[in-house]
Amino acid sequence: EEGAAHAAGEPSLAESRVVKYRVVNVCGTAVHLSFRSRHRDDVSTLVEPTGSQWQSVDEWVLPNFASSLVASVPGGQPSEALSLERAGAVSVPGSGLTAEVLAHSPSHRLVLLASPVRVHNRTDLTLSVRFHQAVTQDTLPLDMSLTAACDAKLLGHVRPDCDVRSQFQDEADAAGPRSNGFLLRPNSVIAVPASALIRQNQASITSSHAWLSIRPVALDVDFCVPIEVGAAIEPCSVFCRG
């Protein structure tokens, strides 16, 4: 059985008040969630990729007084227990993914299923994003769905008024994957696909890196040179020739 889905983080006021536990899956694969309850065994559901269409899991959590969950990919090993009542994260074994509880709102908890490296578009232009092989810098031929990204408001990221605004008009209708990159709208977040993640042997998944290049789709410019992003890597400026 599947829970109800909700559009782009904009449920009705009544829905917002009553839905306490929500799931956003942007990892590109279904994830099995098992909820720990003292009152009932086998409280679980399979969450397909959602994008911004977050899914309620109240029907599994609230009636059973579940206090934590474990996550796994189909056929994989379960993660460590993750509390539903406070912020935290666990790795999902054998998947390159994490399950994370976000507690940025006093009204609800959000379970984010994603890779540990994410790209947040904080500009006012839609960006085309490509991922690259680490050594050769070749573009990775990734088949990415629209559900690989979500509205950053769902994760507690509201674009501040002080952000610099460009002088160019955005292509408002641009959205989703294209042959030359994934189109990432302003104030949207994309999870780096697990196949594009790089980490040293035995290193924690949270120390993963990735290589990517970007360009604004509204401008006739080239992609920037590939840059490395991820844990402990300093921010940098990029330049698109054109």
Short mmCIF file of C-alpha atoms in Angstrom, two decimals, residues 55-214:
data_model
loop_
_atom_site.label_atom_id
_atom_site.label_comp_id
_atom_site.label_asym_id
_atom_site.label_seq_id
_atom_site.Cartn_x
_atom_site.Cartn_y
_atom_site.Cartn_z
CA GLN A 55 4.54 11.28 0.55
CA SER A 56 2.83 11.05 3.93
CA VAL A 57 3.78 8.10 6.17
CA ASP A 58 1.52 9.10 9.06
CA GLU A 59 -0.60 5.97 8.59
CA TRP A 60 2.38 3.79 9.51
CA VAL A 61 3.90 6.01 12.20
CA LEU A 62 1.07 7.49 14.24
CA PRO A 63 -1.30 4.53 14.90
CA ASN A 64 1.65 2.31 15.79
CA PHE A 65 3.52 4.88 17.93
CA ALA A 66 6.65 4.27 15.85
CA SER A 67 9.70 6.06 17.20
CA SER A 68 12.34 5.16 14.59
CA LEU A 69 12.84 3.60 11.18
CA VAL A 70 15.36 1.52 9.27
CA ALA A 71 15.90 1.93 5.53
CA SER A 72 17.04 -0.50 2.86
CA VAL A 73 17.01 -0.90 -0.89
CA PRO A 74 15.12 -3.97 -2.18
CA GLY A 75 17.26 -7.04 -1.52
CA GLY A 76 19.74 -5.06 0.58
CA GLN A 77 20.71 -4.96 4.23
CA PRO A 78 18.86 -2.61 6.62
CA SER A 79 20.41 0.57 7.95
CA GLU A 80 20.91 1.40 11.59
CA ALA A 81 17.83 2.73 13.37
CA LEU A 82 17.04 6.40 12.68
CA SER A 83 15.01 8.34 15.24
CA LEU A 84 11.90 10.06 13.92
CA GLU A 85 11.86 12.68 16.67
CA ARG A 86 15.16 14.48 16.10
CA ALA A 87 17.47 15.39 13.23
CA GLY A 88 19.90 12.68 12.19
CA ALA A 89 21.11 10.53 9.31
CA VAL A 90 22.15 6.96 8.57
CA SER A 91 23.78 5.26 5.59
CA VAL A 92 21.75 2.73 3.61
CA PRO A 93 24.06 -0.30 3.15
CA GLY A 94 25.13 -1.24 -0.35
CA SER A 95 23.41 1.68 -2.04
CA GLY A 96 25.51 4.86 -1.75
CA LEU A 97 22.46 6.54 -0.20
CA THR A 98 21.46 8.08 3.11
CA ALA A 99 18.22 8.37 5.04
CA GLU A 100 18.01 11.66 6.91
CA VAL A 101 15.42 13.13 9.25
CA LEU A 102 15.08 16.92 8.93
CA ALA A 103 13.53 18.78 11.84
CA HIS A 104 13.52 22.31 10.39
CA SER A 105 9.79 22.78 11.04
CA PRO A 106 8.04 22.51 14.43
CA SER A 107 4.94 21.13 12.68
CA HIS A 108 6.42 18.06 11.00
CA ARG A 109 9.40 15.80 10.39
CA LEU A 110 10.71 15.12 6.90
CA VAL A 111 12.57 11.94 5.94
CA LEU A 112 14.92 12.65 3.02
CA LEU A 113 16.12 9.69 0.95
CA ALA A 114 19.02 10.88 -1.18
CA SER A 115 22.70 10.57 -1.93
CA PRO A 116 24.96 12.40 0.56
CA VAL A 117 26.07 14.97 -2.08
CA ARG A 118 23.45 17.40 -3.36
CA VAL A 119 23.47 20.45 -5.63
CA HIS A 120 21.37 23.45 -4.59
CA ASN A 121 20.62 26.09 -7.23
CA ARG A 122 20.66 29.37 -5.30
CA THR A 123 20.61 31.54 -8.43
CA ASP A 124 17.57 32.96 -10.20
CA LEU A 125 18.38 31.10 -13.44
CA THR A 126 17.69 27.51 -14.45
CA LEU A 127 21.00 25.64 -14.64
CA SER A 128 21.98 22.67 -16.76
CA VAL A 129 24.02 20.22 -14.65
CA ARG A 130 26.28 17.42 -15.91
CA PHE A 131 28.28 14.87 -13.92
CA HIS A 132 31.75 13.66 -14.89
CA GLN A 133 34.13 10.75 -14.52
CA ALA A 134 36.86 11.68 -12.01
CA VAL A 135 39.98 10.79 -14.03
CA THR A 136 39.09 11.40 -17.69
CA GLN A 137 36.50 14.13 -16.98
CA ASP A 138 34.21 12.50 -19.55
CA THR A 139 30.53 13.31 -19.13
CA LEU A 140 28.70 10.42 -17.49
CA PRO A 141 25.74 9.16 -19.58
CA LEU A 142 23.19 9.23 -16.77
CA ASP A 143 19.49 8.65 -17.32
CA MET A 144 18.05 10.95 -14.69
CA SER A 145 14.36 11.31 -13.94
CA LEU A 146 12.54 14.48 -12.91
CA THR A 147 12.21 12.88 -9.46
CA ALA A 148 15.99 13.27 -8.92
CA ALA A 149 15.32 16.88 -7.84
CA CYS A 150 12.93 18.62 -5.47
CA ASP A 151 11.91 22.09 -4.35
CA ALA A 152 14.45 23.22 -1.76
CA LYS A 153 11.64 24.72 0.35
CA LEU A 154 10.74 21.17 1.33
CA LEU A 155 14.17 20.84 2.94
CA GLY A 156 13.93 24.16 4.77
CA HIS A 157 15.87 26.22 2.21
CA VAL A 158 14.04 29.44 1.39
CA ARG A 159 15.96 31.61 -1.05
CA PRO A 160 16.92 34.81 0.83
CA ASP A 161 15.95 38.19 -0.54
CA CYS A 162 19.58 39.30 -0.44
CA ASP A 163 20.68 36.78 -3.11
CA VAL A 164 22.19 38.50 -6.15
CA ARG A 165 19.78 38.65 -9.08
CA SER A 166 21.00 38.34 -12.65
CA GLN A 167 20.16 40.74 -15.48
CA PHE A 168 19.01 37.86 -17.71
CA GLN A 169 15.55 36.43 -18.20
CA ASP A 170 15.23 32.79 -17.21
CA GLU A 171 13.65 30.14 -19.42
CA ALA A 172 10.68 29.61 -17.16
CA ASP A 173 9.39 26.52 -18.98
CA ALA A 174 12.71 24.67 -18.79
CA ALA A 175 12.56 21.72 -16.43
CA GLY A 176 13.82 18.19 -16.22
CA PRO A 177 16.45 16.10 -18.00
CA ARG A 178 17.93 16.92 -21.42
CA SER A 179 20.70 15.35 -23.48
CA ASN A 180 23.11 18.13 -22.48
CA GLY A 181 22.41 18.00 -18.76
CA PHE A 182 19.76 17.96 -16.08
CA LEU A 183 17.84 21.24 -15.89
CA LEU A 184 17.73 22.47 -12.31
CA ARG A 185 15.26 25.24 -11.50
CA PRO A 186 16.03 28.12 -9.12
CA ASN A 187 15.94 27.05 -5.46
CA SER A 188 15.80 23.38 -6.38
CA VAL A 189 18.03 20.60 -5.08
CA ILE A 190 19.30 17.61 -7.04
CA ALA A 191 20.83 14.55 -5.41
CA VAL A 192 24.03 13.46 -7.16
CA PRO A 193 23.34 9.98 -8.59
CA ALA A 194 25.03 7.20 -6.63
CA SER A 195 26.86 6.13 -9.81
CA ALA A 196 28.56 9.55 -9.97
CA LEU A 197 29.80 9.52 -6.36
CA ILE A 198 33.48 9.04 -5.57
CA ARG A 199 34.94 7.94 -2.25
CA GLN A 200 38.12 6.34 -0.99
CA ASN A 201 38.12 2.68 0.02
CA GLN A 202 36.67 2.19 3.50
CA ALA A 203 35.72 5.88 3.70
CA SER A 204 32.34 6.87 5.08
CA ILE A 205 29.66 7.56 2.51
CA THR A 206 29.29 11.05 3.98
CA SER A 207 32.81 11.89 2.73
CA SER A 208 31.80 11.27 -0.91
CA HIS A 209 32.76 13.67 -3.70
CA ALA A 210 31.56 14.21 -7.26
CA TRP A 211 32.63 16.08 -10.39
CA LEU A 212 30.17 18.30 -12.22
CA SER A 213 29.85 21.15 -14.69
CA ILE A 214 27.07 23.70 -15.09
#
